[in-house]
Short mmCIF file of C-alpha atoms in Angstrom, two decimals:
data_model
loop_
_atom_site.label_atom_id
_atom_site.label_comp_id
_atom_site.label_asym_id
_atom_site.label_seq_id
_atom_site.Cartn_x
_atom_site.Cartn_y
_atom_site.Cartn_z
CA UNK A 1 8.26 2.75 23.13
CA UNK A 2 8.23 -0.66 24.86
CA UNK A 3 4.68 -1.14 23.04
CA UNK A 4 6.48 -0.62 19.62
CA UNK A 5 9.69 -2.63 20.58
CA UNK A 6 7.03 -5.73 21.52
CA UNK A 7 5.34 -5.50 18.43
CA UNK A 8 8.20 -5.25 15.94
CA UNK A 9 9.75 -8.54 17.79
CA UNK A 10 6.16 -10.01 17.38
CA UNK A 11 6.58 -8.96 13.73
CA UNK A 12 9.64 -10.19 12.65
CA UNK A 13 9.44 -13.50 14.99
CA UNK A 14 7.25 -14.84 11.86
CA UNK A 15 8.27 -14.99 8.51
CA UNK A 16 5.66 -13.53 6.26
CA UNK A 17 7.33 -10.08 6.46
CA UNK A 18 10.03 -11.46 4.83
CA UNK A 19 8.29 -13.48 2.54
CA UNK A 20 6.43 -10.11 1.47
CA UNK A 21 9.05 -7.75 1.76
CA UNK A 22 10.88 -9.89 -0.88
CA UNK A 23 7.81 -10.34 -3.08
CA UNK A 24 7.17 -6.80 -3.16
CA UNK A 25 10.87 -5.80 -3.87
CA UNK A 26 10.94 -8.86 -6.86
CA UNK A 27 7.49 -7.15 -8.36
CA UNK A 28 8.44 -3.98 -8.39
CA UNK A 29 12.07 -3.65 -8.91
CA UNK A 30 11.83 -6.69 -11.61
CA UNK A 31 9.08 -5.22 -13.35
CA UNK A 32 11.12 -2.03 -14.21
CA UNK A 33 13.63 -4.15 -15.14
CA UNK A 34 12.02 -6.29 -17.50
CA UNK A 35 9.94 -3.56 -18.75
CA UNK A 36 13.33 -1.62 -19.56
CA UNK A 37 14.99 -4.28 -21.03
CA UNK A 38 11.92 -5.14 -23.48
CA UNK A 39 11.56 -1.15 -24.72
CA UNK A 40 12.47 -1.43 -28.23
CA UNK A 41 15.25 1.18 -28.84
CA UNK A 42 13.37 3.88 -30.33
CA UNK A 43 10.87 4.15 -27.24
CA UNK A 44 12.36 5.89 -24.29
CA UNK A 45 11.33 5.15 -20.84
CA UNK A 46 10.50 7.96 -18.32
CA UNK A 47 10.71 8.19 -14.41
CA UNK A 48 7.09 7.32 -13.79
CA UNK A 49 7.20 4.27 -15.75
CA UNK A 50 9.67 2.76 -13.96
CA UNK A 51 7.18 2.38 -10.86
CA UNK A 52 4.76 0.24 -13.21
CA UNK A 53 4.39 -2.23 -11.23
CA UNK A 54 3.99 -0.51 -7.75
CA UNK A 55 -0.22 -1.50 -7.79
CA UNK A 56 1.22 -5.29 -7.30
CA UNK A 57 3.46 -4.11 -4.41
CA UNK A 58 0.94 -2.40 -2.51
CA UNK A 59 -0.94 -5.38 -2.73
CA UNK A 60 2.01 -7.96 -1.43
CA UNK A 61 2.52 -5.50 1.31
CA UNK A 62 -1.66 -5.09 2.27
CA UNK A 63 -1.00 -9.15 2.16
CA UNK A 64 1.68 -8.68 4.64
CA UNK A 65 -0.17 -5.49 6.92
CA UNK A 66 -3.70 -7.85 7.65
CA UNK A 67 -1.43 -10.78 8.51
CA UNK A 68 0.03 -8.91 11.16
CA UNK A 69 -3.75 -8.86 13.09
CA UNK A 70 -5.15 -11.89 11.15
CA UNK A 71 -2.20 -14.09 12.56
CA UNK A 72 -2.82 -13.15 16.60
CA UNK A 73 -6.35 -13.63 16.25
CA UNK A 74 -6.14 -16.76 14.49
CA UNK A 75 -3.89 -18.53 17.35
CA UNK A 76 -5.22 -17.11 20.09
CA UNK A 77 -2.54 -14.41 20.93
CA UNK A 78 -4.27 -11.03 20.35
CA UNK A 79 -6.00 -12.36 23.83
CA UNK A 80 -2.74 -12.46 25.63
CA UNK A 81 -2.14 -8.80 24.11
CA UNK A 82 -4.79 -7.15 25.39
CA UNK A 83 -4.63 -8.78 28.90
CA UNK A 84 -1.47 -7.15 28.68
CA UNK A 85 -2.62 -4.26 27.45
CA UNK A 86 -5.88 -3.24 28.85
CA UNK A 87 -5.93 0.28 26.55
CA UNK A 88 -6.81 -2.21 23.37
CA UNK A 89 -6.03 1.31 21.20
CA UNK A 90 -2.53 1.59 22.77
CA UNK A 91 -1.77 -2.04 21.10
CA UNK A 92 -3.30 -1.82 18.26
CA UNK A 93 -1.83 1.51 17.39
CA UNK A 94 1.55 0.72 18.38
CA UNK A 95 1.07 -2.38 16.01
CA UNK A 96 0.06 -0.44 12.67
CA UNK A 97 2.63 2.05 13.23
CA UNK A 98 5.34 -0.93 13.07
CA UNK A 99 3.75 -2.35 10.23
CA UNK A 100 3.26 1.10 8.30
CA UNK A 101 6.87 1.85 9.25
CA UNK A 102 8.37 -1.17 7.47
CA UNK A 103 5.67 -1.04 4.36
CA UNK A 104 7.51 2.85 4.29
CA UNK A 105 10.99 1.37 4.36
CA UNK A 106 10.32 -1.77 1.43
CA UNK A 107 8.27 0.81 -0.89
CA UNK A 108 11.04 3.21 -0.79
CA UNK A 109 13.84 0.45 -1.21
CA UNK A 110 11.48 -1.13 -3.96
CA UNK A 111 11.10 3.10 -5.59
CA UNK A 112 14.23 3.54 -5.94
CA UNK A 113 15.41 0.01 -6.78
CA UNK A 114 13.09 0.11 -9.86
CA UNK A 115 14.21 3.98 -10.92
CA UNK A 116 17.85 2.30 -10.16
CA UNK A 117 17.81 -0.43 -12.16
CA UNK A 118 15.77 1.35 -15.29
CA UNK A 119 18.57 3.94 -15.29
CA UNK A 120 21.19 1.03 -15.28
CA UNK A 121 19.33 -0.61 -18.33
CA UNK A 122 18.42 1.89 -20.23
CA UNK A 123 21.26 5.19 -19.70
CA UNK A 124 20.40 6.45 -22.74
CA UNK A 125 17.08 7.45 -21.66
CA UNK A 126 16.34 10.84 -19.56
CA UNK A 127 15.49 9.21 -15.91
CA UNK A 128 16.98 12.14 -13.58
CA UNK A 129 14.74 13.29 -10.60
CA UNK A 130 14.92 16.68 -12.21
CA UNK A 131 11.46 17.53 -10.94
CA UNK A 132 9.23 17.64 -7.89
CA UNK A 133 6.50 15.47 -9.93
CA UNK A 134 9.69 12.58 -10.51
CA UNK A 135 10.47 12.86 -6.54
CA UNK A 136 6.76 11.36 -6.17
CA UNK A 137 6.88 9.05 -8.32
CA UNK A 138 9.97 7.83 -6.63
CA UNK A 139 9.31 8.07 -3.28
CA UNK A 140 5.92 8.36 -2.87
CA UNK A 141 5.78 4.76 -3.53
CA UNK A 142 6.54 4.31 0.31
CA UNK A 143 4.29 6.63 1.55
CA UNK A 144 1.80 4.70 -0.37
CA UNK A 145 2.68 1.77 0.94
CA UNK A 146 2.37 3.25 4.49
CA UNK A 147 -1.07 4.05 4.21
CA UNK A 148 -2.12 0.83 2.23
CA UNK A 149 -0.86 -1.13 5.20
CA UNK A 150 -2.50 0.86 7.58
CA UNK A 151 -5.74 0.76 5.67
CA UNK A 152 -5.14 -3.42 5.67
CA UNK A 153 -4.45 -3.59 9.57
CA UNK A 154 -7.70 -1.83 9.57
CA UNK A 155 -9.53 -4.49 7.37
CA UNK A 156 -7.88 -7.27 9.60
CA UNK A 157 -9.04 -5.97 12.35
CA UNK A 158 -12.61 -5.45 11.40
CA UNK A 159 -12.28 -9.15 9.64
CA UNK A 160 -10.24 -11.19 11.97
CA UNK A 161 -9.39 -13.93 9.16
CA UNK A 162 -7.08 -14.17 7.26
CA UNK A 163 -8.57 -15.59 3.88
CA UNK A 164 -11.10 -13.38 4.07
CA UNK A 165 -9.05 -10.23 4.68
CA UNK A 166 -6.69 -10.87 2.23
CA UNK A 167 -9.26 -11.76 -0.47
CA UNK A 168 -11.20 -8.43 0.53
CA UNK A 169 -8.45 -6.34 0.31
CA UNK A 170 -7.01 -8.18 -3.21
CA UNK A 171 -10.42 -7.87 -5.28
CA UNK A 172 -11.01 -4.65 -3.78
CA UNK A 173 -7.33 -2.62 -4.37
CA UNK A 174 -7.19 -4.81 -7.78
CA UNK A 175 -10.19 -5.48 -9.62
CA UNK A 176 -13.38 -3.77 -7.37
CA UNK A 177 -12.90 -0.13 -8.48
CA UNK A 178 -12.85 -0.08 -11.41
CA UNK A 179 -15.74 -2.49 -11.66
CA UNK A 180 -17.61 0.35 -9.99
CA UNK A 181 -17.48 2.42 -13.32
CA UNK A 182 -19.55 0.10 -14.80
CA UNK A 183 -22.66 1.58 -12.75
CA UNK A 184 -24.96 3.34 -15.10
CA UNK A 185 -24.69 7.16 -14.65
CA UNK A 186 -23.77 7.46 -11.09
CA UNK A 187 -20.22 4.92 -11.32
CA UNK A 188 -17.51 7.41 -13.12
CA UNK A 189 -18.88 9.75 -10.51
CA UNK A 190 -17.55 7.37 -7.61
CA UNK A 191 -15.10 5.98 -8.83
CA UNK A 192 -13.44 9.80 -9.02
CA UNK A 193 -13.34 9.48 -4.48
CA UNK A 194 -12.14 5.86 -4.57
CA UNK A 195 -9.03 5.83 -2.71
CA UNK A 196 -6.56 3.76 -3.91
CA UNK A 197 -7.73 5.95 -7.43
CA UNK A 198 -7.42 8.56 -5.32
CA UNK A 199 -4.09 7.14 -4.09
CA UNK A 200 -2.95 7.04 -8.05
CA UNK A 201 -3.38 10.72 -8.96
CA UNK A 202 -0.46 11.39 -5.72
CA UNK A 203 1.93 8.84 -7.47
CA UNK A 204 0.86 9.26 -10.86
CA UNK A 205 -0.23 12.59 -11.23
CA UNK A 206 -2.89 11.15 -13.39
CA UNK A 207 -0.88 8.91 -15.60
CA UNK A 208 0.27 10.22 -19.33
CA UNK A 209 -2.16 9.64 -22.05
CA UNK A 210 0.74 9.58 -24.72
CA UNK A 211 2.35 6.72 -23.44
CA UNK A 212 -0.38 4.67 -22.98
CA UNK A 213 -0.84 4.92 -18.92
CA UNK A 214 -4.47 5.24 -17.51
CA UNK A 215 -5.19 8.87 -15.94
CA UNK A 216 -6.43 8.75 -12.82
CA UNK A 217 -10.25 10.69 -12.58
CA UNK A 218 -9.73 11.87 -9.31
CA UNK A 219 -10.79 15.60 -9.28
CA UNK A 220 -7.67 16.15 -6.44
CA UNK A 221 -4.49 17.44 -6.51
CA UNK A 222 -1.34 15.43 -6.08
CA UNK A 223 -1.17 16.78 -2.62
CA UNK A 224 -4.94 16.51 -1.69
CA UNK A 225 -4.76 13.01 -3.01
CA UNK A 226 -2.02 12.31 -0.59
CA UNK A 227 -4.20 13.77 1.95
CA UNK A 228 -7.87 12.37 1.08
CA UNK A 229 -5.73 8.71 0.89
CA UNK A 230 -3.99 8.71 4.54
CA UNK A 231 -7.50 10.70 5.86
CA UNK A 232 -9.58 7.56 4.50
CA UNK A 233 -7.02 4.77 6.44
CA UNK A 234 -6.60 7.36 9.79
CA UNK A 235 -10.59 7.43 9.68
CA UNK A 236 -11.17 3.28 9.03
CA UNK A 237 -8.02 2.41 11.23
CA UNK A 238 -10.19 4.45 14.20
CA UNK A 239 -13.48 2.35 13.35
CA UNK A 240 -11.49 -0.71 13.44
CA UNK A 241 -10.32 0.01 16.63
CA UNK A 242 -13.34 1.13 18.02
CA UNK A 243 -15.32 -2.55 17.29
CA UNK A 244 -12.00 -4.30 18.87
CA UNK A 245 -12.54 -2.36 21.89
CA UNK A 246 -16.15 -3.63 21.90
CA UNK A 247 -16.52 -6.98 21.05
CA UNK A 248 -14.39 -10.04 22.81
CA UNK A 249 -10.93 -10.92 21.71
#
């Protein structure tokens, strides 16, 4: 407990979380609203589609998960940690559980502000969480978050920079997966175990074809997607931590 209680006032001492935290409520919450508002009449909106812009929140809040390591290694503080706390794993941990903690609590207020503010736009449209599948799409957005940020403490770790965490994790989560189709034969193939694809099919369920939304390829279940995502940042958090218990400070 004192571990977590040192690293959330190490957290919140600096202002990027709240920098992010608002940049990731303004994307996703104003994208549903501005998406809402800009439906023509005869086009109703649905519960998943007011989460359109979650992709740009989980990036905001990966921004916000490598600072968190990036930061103490870039003034010299992560030293002072670990002379502090010997068990480099104890510190570490305790420090991605804060920051996957508070990427749960935005992505949830950022859900639910988006589904909230659609329904207040557009009432005439059927936007009840009538249905397990609408729950996810609602919710799951913080759970997502969670894992994002614990796969980005991971990166920061591994990196120790900030630019070049932050760029790794933005032209990966954004741009690099999809690129991957483009391999001849074997791409679709991978692409299908890609996480944050993989990380889609939970929220998404695969998208809807009739509205326009990508489907996600991933071969999974909702529920093994949930699974195969937080397994992949559990597995890379424990490499991370592993080199920082290796290599000097």
């Amino acid at each position: 407990m004192t571990l977590l209680a040192v690293e959330r006032i190490k957290l919140f001492t600096t202002r990027s979380p709240w920098w992010c935290a608002l940049i990731t409520l303004g994307l996703v919450v104003g994208l549903a609203g501005m998406f809402a508002a800009a439906a023509p009449d005869g086009v109703s909106m649905d519960v998943q589609t007011t989460q359109i812009g979650y992709q740009f929140g989980a990036a905001v809040i990966m921004v916000l998960a490598a600072l968190s390591v990036t930061t103490e290694y870039r003034f010299g503080t992560i030293r002072t940690t670990f002379q502090a706390v010997p068990h480099r794993g104890s510190a570490l941990v305790a420090k991605t559980a804060v920051v996957a903690l508070l990427s749960l609590v935005i992505g949830e207020i950022a859900g639910f502000g988006a589904w909230g503010i659609a329904k207040l736009i557009r009432p005439q449209d059927n936007l009840a969480l009538s249905t397990t599948a609408d729950w996810i799409n609602v919710a799951g957005v913080g759970v997502l978050f969670a894992f994002a940020s614990v796969i980005a403490v991971a990166v920061g770790i591994l990196i120790r920079h900030s630019a070049g965490a932050i760029a790794l994790l933005l032209i990966y989560s954004l741009a690099a997966e999809n690129l991957i189709q483009l391999i001849p034969k074997a791409g679709p193939k991978i692409h299908q175990w890609m996480p944050f694809n993989v990380a889609d099919k939970f929220l998404r369920g695969g998208g809807n074809l009739e509205q326009g939304r990508p489907l996600s390829d991933a071969p999974l279940s909702p529920g093994w997607a949930l699974a195969y995502f937080a397994g992949f940042s559990i597995v890379l958090l424990a490499i991370a931590i592993g080199v920082a218990k290796k290599r000097d400070a």
